[in-house]
Every structure is written in structure tokens, then in C-alpha cells.
Amino acid sequence: MVDILYSIITPVYNRDDCILRCMESVSLQINDSIGIEHIIVDDGSSDNTYSIIKEYASKNPHIQHHRFNQNKGTNAARNYAISCAKGVFCILLDSDDYFTPEAIKNIEKVRINNPNYSHYLFTPSYREELINTNSNSHLLQKEFQYKDFLSGSISGDFTHVIKTNVLKKFPFLESVRIQEYLTFLKIYREEGKLLFTNYVVSIIEHLRHDSVTKETLRIDDRRIILNKAGLLYYIKNYKDDLKKFHFDYILKKNYVRLFENMLLLSQYDEARNLLSTMNKENIHLPFRMRIVYFSKTGWLYKRMLKFYLKWKYRNW
């Protein structure tokens, strides 16, 4: 029996319509030369997801499955799966996504030909056209650095293949449930350089009506609070780096967004303290936020934002 090289990490919650497709796509990668395990953590699903997983796993020994008694969030489920991983590398594969037929072969080819990296990125299927029309589209591969992600010049989803020991060192932030970029930035900073390869190795459904990405839409207090927590973490952990690389405009944008969340939550005392900090940083508020702050009409501003977001994403 070959040693496990790749641990496929899949958190799942209420995806009985697609989890089988995800598991089958991993099973198609199994061969005698590359050791693979598929670790699935059910995040307290209330539908038939876990029953489907158990039945399929009973016939496929490469699958290791676990279940939370209650929903804890994607990051908690992902972290638990990573803690169980025995592979040298982890591949993050969400439950509504699935591998292309030769995904692992292509990943292994890239890794063998470029062994000096601990983190490999591959093209997400829905961004293939964007990347192919990029000015660097003639490049099959490109090395990215931490500051590329910090600046926002490189952003969005990728298929991630990461050394397991790196992931275990930097667990995903469970207090915000999603917002994975907060942890990825720490990983990018630790690694220094990453290799991007313009191969599609997984098909990503990014426009599902139940996508966890919807959690980032600030349409209620719970989501606004989570967004605020993420911004506080971001500013605390990356403020010095943003200044070091002269990305002050990004720091300003995040301070303004944090202030806006305080207005949406009618936290005017916190907003006043933050405004004092922003003045010291020479960061000026947009006029509309000054009006909301001095008139204390955050409740109205929140209603208007909720209406706008629901209209903008009405077809999602």
C-alpha cells in the first residue's frame, strides 16, 4: 500500500444534491501509484447528506468521514478535516465542486516538475476565461508572492494544493465562519512564493443559491457583525504589511468599511473612537457616512443597503 500523498479536504453542509458527485470525482483519481484519502466533515447537515456519505464510504475505503452534531461553520469543519489529514499535501475541494477526470495526475505533474514550492494554485473553472484573456495569458505558469495577494492584484478563488504541515500551523479563522482570505494571507506571508498553473483541475459552482459566499452579504445584523470581526482581524494582522508595501489605499478602504459596519449596527461610540484613529491615519470618511454618523441614522442606512443588496443579487 502506497503512503498517502494527497488528503482531499471537503467540509459539507446540506448538500445531498451534489456530495455524491464530489465523492465520485475523487474516486476516479484513485490509482496504485498515488496515495489519496478523502476526508469529509459533515457540518451538522439536516438533510440526507451524511447518509449519502456513509453509504458511499462503506464501499470506498479511501474516504474518512466525520460529523458535527451542530452546525459550526465551514472553517470549523475544514479545520477538523485538516487535523485528521495524513497526506503530505492537502487539496481543498468544496462539496459542491468536483475534480476533472485527470486532476490528480495534472497536479502531480506540476508538483514533480516544480518541487520547490509548498503551495500550488490552479485555475478555477469559472475564471478560466478571465485568466485566458489576461495580459499574461501566454504564460502557463507564474510565480506569485505574498504582496500580490495583499495588494489585491491577485484575488478570487483557486484550487489550492498546500503542504499539510503549513495548513496545520495556520488553521482557518472559525470566529468568522468563512472569509478564508484572512488565513490564506497568513499562509502566503509564511511561504513567500507560490506557483500558479493555468490548468483547470476542479469544476467550481460559484453561483449556487445556497453558496456560503452569500454569508458575506450584509443583509442582517449577524452578517454585519461577522464582516466587522473579519475587518478588525484584517487591520490588526496586516496593517503593518500594508504600510510596508505602500498599500495605504487598501488600509484606508478597510478602515472605511469597518466604520460603515459600526454605523449599520448603530455603534456610534465605537465609531467615534475609530474616527479618532482614522484622523490620525489621515483617512477621510465619504460624505454620506459623515451625514449618517452625525444624524445617527444608521438604522435607515442599513435598510437602504439591505434593499440594494437584495436587488443587486436578486438572481443569485
Coordinates of N, CA and C in Angstrom, one line a residue, residues 68 139 244:
F68 N -20.3 16.7 12.7 CA -20.6 17.6 13.9 C -22.0 17.4 14.2
L139 N 1.4 32.8 -20.5 CA 2.2 32.1 -19.5 C 1.3 31.0 -18.9
K244 N 4.1 48.8 4.9 CA 5.4 48.4 4.4 C 5.5 48.4 2.9

